[in-house]
Coordinates of C-alpha atoms and ligand atoms in Angstrom, one line a residue:
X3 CA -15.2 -13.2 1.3
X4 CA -15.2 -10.1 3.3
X5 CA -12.4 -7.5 3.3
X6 CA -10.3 -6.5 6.0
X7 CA -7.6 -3.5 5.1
X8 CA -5.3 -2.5 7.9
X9 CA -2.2 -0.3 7.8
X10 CA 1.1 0.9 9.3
X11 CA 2.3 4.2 9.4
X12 CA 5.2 4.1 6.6
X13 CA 8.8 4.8 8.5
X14 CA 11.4 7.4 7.6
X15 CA 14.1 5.8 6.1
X16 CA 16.7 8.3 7.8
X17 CA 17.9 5.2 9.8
X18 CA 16.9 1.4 10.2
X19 CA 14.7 0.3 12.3
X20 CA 14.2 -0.2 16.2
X21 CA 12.0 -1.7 18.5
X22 CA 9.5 1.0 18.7
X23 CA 8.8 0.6 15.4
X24 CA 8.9 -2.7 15.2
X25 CA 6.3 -3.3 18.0
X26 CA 3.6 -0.9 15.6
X27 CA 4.0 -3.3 12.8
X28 CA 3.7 -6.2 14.9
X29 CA 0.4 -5.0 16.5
X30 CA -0.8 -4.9 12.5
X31 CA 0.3 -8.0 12.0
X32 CA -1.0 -9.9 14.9
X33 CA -4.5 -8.0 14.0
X34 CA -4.1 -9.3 10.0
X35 CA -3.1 -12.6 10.7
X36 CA -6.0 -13.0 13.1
X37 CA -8.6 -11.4 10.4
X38 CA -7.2 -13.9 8.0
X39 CA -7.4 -16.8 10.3
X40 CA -11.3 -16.1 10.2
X41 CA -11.2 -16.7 6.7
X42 CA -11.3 -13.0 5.3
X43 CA -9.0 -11.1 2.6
X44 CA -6.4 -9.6 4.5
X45 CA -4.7 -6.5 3.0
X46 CA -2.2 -5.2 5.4
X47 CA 0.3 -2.4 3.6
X48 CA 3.4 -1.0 5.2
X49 CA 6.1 0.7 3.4
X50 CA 8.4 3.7 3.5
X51 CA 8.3 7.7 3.8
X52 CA 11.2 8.4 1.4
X53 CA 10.3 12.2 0.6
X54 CA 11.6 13.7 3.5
X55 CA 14.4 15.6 4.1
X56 CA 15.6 14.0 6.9
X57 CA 16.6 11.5 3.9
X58 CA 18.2 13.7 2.3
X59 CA 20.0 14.7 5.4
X60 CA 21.2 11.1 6.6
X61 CA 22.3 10.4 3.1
X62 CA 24.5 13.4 2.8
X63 CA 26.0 12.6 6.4
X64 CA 27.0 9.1 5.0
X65 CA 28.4 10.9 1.7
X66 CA 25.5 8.4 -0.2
X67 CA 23.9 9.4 -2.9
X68 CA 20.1 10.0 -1.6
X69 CA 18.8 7.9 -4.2
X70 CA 21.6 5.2 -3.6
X71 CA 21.0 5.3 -0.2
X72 CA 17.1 5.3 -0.1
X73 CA 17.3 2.2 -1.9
X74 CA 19.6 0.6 0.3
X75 CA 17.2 1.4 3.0
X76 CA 14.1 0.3 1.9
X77 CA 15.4 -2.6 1.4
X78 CA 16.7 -3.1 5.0
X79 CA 13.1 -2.5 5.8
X80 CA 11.9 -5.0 4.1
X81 CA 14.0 -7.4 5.1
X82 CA 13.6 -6.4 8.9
X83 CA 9.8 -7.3 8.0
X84 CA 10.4 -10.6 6.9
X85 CA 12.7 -11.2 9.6
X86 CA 9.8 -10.3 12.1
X87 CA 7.4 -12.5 10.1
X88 CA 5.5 -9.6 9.5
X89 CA 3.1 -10.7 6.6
X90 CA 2.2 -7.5 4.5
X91 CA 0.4 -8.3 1.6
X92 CA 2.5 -4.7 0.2
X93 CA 5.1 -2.7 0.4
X94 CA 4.6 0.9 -0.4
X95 CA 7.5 4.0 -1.3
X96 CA 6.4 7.1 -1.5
X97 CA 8.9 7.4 -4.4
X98 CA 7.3 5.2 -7.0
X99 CA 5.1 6.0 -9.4
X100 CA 1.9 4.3 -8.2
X101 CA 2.2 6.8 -5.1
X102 CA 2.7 10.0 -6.9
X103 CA 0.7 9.4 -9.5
X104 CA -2.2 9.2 -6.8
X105 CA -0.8 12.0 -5.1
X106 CA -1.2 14.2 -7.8
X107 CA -4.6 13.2 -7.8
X108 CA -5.6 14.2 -4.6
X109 CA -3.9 17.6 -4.6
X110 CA -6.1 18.2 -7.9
X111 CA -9.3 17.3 -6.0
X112 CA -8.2 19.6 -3.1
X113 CA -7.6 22.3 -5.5
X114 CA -10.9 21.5 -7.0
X115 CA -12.9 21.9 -4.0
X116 CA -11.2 25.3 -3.5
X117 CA -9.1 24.4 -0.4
X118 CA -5.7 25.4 -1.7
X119 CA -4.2 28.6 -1.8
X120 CA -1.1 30.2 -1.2
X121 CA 0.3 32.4 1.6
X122 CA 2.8 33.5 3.5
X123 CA 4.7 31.0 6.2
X124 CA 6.2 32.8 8.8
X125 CA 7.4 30.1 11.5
X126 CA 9.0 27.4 13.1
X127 CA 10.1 24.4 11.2
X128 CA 11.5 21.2 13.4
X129 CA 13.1 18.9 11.1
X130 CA 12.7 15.6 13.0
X131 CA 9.2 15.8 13.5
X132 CA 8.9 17.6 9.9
X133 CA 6.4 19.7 11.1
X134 CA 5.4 23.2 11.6
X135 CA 5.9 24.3 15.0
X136 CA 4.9 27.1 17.9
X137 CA 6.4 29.0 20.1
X138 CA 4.5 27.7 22.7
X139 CA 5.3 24.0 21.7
X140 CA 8.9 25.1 22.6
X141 CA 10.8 24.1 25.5
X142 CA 13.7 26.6 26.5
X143 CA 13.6 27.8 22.7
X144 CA 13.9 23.7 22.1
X145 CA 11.9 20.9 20.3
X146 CA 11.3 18.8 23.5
X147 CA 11.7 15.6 21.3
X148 CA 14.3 16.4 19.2
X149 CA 16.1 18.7 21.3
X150 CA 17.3 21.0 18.8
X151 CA 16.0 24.1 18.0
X152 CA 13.6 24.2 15.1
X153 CA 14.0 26.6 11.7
X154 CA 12.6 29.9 11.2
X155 CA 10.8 29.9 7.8
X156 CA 9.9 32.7 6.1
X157 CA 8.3 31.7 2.3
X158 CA 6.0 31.5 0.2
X159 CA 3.5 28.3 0.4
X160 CA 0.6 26.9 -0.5
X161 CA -1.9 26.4 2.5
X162 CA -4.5 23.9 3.0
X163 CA -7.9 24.6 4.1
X164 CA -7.9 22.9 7.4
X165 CA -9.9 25.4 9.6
X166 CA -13.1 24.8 7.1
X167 CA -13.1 21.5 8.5
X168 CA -13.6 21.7 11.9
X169 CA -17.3 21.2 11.9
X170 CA -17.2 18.9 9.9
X171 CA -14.2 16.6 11.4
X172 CA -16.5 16.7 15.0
X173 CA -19.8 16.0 13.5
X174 CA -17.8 13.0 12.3
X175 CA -16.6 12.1 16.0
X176 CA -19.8 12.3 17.2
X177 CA -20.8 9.5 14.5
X178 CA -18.4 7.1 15.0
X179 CA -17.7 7.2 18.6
X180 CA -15.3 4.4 18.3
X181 CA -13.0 5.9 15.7
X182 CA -10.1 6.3 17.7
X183 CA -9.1 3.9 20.8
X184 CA -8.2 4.6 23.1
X185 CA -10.7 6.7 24.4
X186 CA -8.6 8.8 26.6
X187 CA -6.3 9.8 23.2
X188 CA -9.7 10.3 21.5
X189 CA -10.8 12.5 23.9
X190 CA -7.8 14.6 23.8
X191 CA -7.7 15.0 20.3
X192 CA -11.6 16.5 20.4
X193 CA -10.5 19.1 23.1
X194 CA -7.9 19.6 20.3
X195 CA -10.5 20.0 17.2
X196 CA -12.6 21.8 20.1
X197 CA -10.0 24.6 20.2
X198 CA -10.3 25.5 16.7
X199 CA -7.9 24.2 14.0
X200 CA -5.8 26.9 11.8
X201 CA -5.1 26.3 8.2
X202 CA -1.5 24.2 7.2
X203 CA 0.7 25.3 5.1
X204 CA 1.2 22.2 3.1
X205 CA 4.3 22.8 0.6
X206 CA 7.5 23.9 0.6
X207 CA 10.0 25.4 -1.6
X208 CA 11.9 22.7 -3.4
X209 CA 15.4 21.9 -2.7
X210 CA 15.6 19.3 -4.6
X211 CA 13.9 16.6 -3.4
X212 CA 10.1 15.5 -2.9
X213 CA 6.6 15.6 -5.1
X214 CA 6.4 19.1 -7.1
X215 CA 3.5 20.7 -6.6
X216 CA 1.2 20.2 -9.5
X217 CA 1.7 22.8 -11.9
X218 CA 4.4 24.7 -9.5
X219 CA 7.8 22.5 -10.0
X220 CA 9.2 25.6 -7.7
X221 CA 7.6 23.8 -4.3
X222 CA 7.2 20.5 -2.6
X223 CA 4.3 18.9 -1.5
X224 CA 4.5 19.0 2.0
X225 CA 6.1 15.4 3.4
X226 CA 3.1 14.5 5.6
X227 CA 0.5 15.7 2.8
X228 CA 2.2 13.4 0.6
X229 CA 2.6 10.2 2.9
X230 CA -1.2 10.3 4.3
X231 CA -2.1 9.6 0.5
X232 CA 0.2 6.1 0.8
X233 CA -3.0 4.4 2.4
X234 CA -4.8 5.3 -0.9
X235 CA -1.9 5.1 -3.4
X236 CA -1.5 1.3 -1.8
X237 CA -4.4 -0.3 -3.4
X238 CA -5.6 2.7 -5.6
X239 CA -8.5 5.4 -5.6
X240 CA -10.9 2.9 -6.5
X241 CA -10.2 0.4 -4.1
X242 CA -10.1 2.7 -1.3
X243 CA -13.5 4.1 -2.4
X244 CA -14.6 1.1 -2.3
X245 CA -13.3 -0.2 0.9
X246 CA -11.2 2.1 2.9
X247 CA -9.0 1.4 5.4
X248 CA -10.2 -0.7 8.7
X249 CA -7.4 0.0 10.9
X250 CA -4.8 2.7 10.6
X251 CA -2.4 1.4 13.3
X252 CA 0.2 4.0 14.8
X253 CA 2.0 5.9 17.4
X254 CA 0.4 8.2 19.7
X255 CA 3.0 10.7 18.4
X256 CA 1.6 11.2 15.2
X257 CA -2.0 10.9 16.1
X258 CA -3.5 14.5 14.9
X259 CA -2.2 13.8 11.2
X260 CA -4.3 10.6 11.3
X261 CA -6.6 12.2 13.0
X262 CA -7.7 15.8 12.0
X263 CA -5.3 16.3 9.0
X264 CA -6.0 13.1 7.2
X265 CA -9.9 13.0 7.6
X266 CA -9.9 16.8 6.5
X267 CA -7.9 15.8 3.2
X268 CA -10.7 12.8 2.7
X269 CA -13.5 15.2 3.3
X270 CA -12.2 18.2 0.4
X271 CA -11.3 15.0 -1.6
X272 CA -14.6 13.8 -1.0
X273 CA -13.4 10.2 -0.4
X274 CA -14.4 7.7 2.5
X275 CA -12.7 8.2 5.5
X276 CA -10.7 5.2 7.6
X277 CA -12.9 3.5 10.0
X278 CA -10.4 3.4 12.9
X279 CA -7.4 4.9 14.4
X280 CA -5.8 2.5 17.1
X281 CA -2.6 4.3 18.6
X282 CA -0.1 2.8 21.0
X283 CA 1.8 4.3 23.3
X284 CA 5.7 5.0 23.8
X285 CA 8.1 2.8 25.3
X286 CA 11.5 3.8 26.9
X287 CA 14.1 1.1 27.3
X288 CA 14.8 0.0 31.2
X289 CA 13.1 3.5 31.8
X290 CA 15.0 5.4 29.4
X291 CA 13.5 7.1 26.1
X292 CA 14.7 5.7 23.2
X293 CA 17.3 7.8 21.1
X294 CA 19.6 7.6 18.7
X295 CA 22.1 9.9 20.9
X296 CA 22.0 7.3 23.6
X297 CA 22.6 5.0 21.5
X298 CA 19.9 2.8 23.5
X299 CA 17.8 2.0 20.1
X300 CA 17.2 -2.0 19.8
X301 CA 17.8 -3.7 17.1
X302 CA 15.1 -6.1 16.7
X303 CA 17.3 -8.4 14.9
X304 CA 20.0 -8.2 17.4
X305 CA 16.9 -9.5 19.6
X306 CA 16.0 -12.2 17.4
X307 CA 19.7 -13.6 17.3
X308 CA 18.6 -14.7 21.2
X309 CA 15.4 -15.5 21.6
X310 CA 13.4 -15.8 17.9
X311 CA 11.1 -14.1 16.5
X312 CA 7.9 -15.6 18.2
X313 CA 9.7 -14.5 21.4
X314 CA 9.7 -10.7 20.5
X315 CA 6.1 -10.7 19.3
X316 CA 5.3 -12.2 22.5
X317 CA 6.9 -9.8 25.1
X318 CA 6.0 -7.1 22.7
X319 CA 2.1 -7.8 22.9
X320 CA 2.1 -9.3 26.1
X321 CA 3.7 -7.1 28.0
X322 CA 3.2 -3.3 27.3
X323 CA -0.5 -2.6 27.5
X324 CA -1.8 -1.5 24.6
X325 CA -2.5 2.1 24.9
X326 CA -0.2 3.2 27.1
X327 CA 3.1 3.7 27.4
X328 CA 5.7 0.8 28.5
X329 CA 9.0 0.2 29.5
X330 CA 11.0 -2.6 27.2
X331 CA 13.4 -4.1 29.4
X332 CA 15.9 -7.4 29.3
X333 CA 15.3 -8.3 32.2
X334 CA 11.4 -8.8 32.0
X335 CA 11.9 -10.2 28.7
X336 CA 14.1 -12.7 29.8
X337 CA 11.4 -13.4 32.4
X338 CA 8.7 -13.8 30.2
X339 CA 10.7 -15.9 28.1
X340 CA 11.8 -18.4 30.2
X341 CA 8.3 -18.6 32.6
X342 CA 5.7 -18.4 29.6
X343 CA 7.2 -19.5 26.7
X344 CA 10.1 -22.4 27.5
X345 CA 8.2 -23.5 31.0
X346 CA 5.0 -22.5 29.4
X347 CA 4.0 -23.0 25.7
X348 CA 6.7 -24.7 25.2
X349 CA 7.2 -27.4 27.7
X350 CA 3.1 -28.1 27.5
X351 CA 3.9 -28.7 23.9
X352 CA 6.5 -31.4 24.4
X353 CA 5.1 -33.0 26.9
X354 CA 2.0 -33.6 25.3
X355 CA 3.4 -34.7 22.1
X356 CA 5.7 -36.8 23.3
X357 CA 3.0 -38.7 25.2
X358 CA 1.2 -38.7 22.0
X359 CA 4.3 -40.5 20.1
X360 CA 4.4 -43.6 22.5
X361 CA 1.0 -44.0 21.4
X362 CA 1.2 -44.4 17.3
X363 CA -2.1 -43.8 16.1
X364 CA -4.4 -42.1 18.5
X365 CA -8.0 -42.9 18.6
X366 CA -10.7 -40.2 17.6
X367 CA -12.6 -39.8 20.4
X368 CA -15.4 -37.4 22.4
X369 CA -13.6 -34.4 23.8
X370 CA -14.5 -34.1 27.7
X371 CA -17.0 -31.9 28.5
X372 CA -15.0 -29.7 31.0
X373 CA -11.9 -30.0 28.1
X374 CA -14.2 -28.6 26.0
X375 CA -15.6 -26.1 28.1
X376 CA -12.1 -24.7 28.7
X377 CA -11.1 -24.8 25.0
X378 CA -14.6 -22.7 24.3
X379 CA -13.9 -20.2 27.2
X380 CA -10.5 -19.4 25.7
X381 CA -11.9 -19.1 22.2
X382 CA -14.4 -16.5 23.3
X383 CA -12.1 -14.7 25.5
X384 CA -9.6 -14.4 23.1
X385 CA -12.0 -13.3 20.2
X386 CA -13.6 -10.5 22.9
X387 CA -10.5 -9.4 23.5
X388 CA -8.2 -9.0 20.4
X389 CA -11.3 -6.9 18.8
X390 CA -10.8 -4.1 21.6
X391 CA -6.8 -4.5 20.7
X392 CA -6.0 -5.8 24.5
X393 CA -3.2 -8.3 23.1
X394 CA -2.0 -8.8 26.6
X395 CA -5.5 -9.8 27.8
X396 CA -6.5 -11.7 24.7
X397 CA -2.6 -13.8 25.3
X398 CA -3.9 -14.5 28.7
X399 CA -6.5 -16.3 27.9
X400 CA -4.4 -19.1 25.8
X401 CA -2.5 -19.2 29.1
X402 CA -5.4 -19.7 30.8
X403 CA -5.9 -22.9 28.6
X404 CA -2.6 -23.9 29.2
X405 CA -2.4 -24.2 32.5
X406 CA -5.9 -26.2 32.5
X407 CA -3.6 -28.6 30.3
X408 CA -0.8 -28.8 32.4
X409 CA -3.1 -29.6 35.3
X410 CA -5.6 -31.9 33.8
X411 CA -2.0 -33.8 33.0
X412 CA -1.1 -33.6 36.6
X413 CA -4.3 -35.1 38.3
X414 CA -4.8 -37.7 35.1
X415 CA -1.5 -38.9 35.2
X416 CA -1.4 -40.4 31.6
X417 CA 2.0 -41.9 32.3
X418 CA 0.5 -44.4 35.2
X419 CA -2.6 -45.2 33.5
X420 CA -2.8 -48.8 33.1
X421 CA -6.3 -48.8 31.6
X422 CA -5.3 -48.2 28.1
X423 CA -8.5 -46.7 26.3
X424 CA -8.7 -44.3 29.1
X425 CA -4.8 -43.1 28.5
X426 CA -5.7 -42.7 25.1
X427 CA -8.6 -40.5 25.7
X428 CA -7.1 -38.6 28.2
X429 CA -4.2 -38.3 25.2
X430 CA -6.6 -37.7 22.9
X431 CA -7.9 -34.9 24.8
X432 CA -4.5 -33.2 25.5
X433 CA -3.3 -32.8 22.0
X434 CA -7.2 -31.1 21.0
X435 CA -5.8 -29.0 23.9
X436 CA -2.7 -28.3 22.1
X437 CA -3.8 -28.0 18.7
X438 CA -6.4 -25.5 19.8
X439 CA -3.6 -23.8 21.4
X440 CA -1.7 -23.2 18.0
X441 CA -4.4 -22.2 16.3
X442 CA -5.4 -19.6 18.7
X443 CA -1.7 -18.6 19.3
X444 CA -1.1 -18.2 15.6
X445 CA -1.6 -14.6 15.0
X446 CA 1.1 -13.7 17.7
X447 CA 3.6 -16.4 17.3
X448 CA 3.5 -17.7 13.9
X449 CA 6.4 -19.7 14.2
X450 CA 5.6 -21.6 16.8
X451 CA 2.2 -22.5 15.9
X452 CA 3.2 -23.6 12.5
X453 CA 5.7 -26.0 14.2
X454 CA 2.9 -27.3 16.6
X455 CA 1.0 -28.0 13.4
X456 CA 3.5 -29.5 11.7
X457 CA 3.4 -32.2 14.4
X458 CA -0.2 -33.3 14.5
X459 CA -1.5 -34.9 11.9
X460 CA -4.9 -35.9 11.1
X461 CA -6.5 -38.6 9.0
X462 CA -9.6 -40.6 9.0
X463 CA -8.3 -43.3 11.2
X464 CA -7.1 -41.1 14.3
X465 CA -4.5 -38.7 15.5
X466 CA -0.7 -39.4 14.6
X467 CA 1.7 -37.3 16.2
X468 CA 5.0 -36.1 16.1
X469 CA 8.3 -35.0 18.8
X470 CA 8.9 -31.4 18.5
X471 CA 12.6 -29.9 19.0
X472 CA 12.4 -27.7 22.2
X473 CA 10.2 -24.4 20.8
X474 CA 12.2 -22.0 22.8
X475 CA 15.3 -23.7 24.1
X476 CA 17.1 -22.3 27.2
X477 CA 19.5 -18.8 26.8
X478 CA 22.2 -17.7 28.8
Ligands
LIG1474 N1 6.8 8.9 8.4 C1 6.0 9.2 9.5 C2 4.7 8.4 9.4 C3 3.9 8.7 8.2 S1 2.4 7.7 8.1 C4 1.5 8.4 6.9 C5 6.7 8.7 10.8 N2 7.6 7.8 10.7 S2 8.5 7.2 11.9 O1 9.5 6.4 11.3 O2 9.0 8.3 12.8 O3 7.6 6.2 12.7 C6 6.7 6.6 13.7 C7 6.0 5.5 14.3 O4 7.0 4.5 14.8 C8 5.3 5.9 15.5 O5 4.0 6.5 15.2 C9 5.1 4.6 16.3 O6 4.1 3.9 15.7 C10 6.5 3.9 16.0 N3 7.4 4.2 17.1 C11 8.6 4.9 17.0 N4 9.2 4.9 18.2 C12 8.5 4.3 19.1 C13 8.6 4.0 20.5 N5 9.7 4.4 21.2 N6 7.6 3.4 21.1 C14 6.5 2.9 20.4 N7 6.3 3.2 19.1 C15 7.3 3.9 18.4 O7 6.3 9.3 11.9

């Protein structure tokens, strides 16, 4: 059985999580349920970036214990997960021991190939990106993001090697034209490499919290240094030599760790490198960037209390282009809601199977050639599709097959058929539609394929179905 390995960046547990995060770990799930519905061994790891101090920060402002309160967190994670019916086969903290073990590892094999040493930091330091900053990344002496204005460090640190790289990291590009997608981020980040890359300072003196450096308990490793390695530390050195990751899925935000840091610490490691980078875009929230000061941040749960999980998924991959940045808004999901899914997938589905009851056992029979046409043209499309990660394009195409049902119900009028072997066909037909349907459907709204599934049962003597309960039932 082949292997398919596909990740999601692990998420700072300084707060729960919101929409924006939620729609990267349900582009990694649509893209490992689908690799698992052609029959391969799907691991898909997620997890949690728990050395950070931005931990430590939200835990002291809540009076928690950090450890207490790192718990608690990781577990409303997980749960958020489940919720979303994400389907990671892991969960990884960067504050077991699996991860630092691995860690440890790495920095020695770094070390090893001589690209460590220690120098002087003399720089900015934003906290909420937890990285090191320039002046010229400033904006009226401001992070533009976080809107505060960053540290001045003065210390100590160990550095990292990066500028050796740079050869190295676009002789790579030039091999594996497809490594990052879109092509327009991939370009940007070569202009980037292009420029010439300086070396990182990748530790920090300890206060208190994070992965001592190897024999130096006096610094940190570096937050980022530390949670690249979770992709390894996952499913182990061996594995990943073995087979590293397919997919690292992520935010255009944090793009150049995945992409120049990450394949630079691979290379001095001298371990495989991912095989692709996909990166979506930002959305804002009925136009507005999302922020915790706005308080604008949705709660995917509070979501799900409405309209269900499969909902979510759906506007989520349907509607923002993958790529490039989108807007979320209530309005168009309300749309999308009620004209794909309750007039759409839905309806199509109880209509059919309610046809299909009045009808007990339904007869095997030929599928029509221009029924089968359609179901073959929205396999393929579909298939073309989610492999270049156009969701919204690869959804269309089940549409597409939906509204061919819907119309081949219309002009065959089952209902008035008094010619009852060609009712049944035309039946018969119609719930191949729909079970082709869920099947397709199935990496994007899990849910609602199952329950399709559940309804249609096949045996040696025909077709039995069942009624469904409204799939998505009207909202106020
Ligand atoms: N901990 C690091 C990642 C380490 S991976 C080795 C981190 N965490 S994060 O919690 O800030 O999550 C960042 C990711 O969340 C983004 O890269 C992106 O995938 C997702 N998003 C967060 N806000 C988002 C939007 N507003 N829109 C789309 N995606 C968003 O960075």
């Amino acid at each position: 059985m082949s292997k398919f390995y596909i990740t999601t960046p692990i998420y700072y547990v300084n707060d729960k999580p919101h929409i924006g995060h939620a729609y990267t770990t349900i582009v990694a799930d649509a893209l490992a349920r689908y690799h698992r519905s052609l029959g391969e061994d799907v691991v898909f790891l997620t997890g949690t970036d728990e050395n950070s101090q931005k931990t430590v920060d939200a835990a002291n402002k809540l009076g928690e214990d950090p450890k207490i309160y790192i718990e608690r967190l990781a577990g409303i994670w997980k749960s958020v997960w489940s919720e979303l019916d994400i389907s990671n086969t892991d969960f990884i903290r960067t504050t077991e021991d699996r991860h630092i073990k691995v860690v440890n590892e790495i920095w020695n094999r770094v070390v090893e190939a001589g690209d460590i040493y220690k120098g002087k930091y003399d720089g900015l330091y934003c906290r909420g990106h937890e990285a090191f900053m320039k002046e010229s990344d400033l904006v009226d002496g401001l992070c533009p993001d976080h809107k505060t204005a960053p540290e001045h460090i003065i210390e100590e640190n160990y550095f990292f090697k990066l500028s050796k790289y740079q050869k190295d990291i676009l002789k790579f590009y030039e091999e594996n034209p497809n490594f990052i997608s879109p092509d327009a981020r991939f370009n940007e980040l070569k202009s980037f490499v292009e420029g010439g890359l300086e070396d990182i300072s990748i530790s920090r003196e300890k206060q208190g919290w994070g992965i001592p450096v190897p024999g130096d308990s006096s610094h940190a490793i570096y937050v980022w240094f530390d949670a690249l390695i979770n992709y390894i530390s996952g499913v182990g050195i061996e594995e990943w030599i073995s087979h590293p990751a397919d997919i690292h899925a992520l935010g255009k935000d944090i793009i150049r760790f995945h992409g120049v840091i990450w394949p630079a610490m691979l290379m001095s490691a001298k371990l495989p490198l991912p095989k692709k980078l996909i990166s979506n875009g930002f959305f804002t929230v009925d136009g507005v960037k999302i922020s915790k000061s706005l308080g604008n941040a949705i709660d995917p749960i509070e979501l799900k209390k409405k309209y269900g999980t499969d909902a979510i998924r759906y506007f989520l991959l349907r509607e923002i282009s993958y790529g490039k940045d989108g807007d979320f808004s209530y309005d168009k999901l309300h749309e999308r809601y009620t004209a794909d899914l309750a007039n759409g997938l839905g309806n199509f589905a109880s209509r059919v199977l309610a046809m299909g009851v009045a009808l007990e056992t339904i007869k095997k029979d030929v599928i029509g050639e221009d029924v089968s046409r359609a179901i073959l043209d929205a396999k393929n499309g579909f298939k073309n599709w989610i492999e270049e990660v156009r969701f919204g394009d690869a959804i269309s195409e089940i549409w597409k097959l939906i509204q061919f049902g819907d119309t081949y119900i219309n002009t065959a009028k089952p209902w008035a058929e008094e010619d009852q072997e060609k009712k049944e066909k035309t039946i018969y037909n119609l719930v191949s539609i729909l079970e082709e349907i869920a099947l397709l459907v199935s990496p994007i709204l899990p849910e609602s394929a199952e329950k399709i599934k559940n309804c249609i049962e096949n045996s040696a003597e025909g077709v039995r179905v069942k009624k469904i309960e409204p799939l998505f039932p009207r909202v106020g």
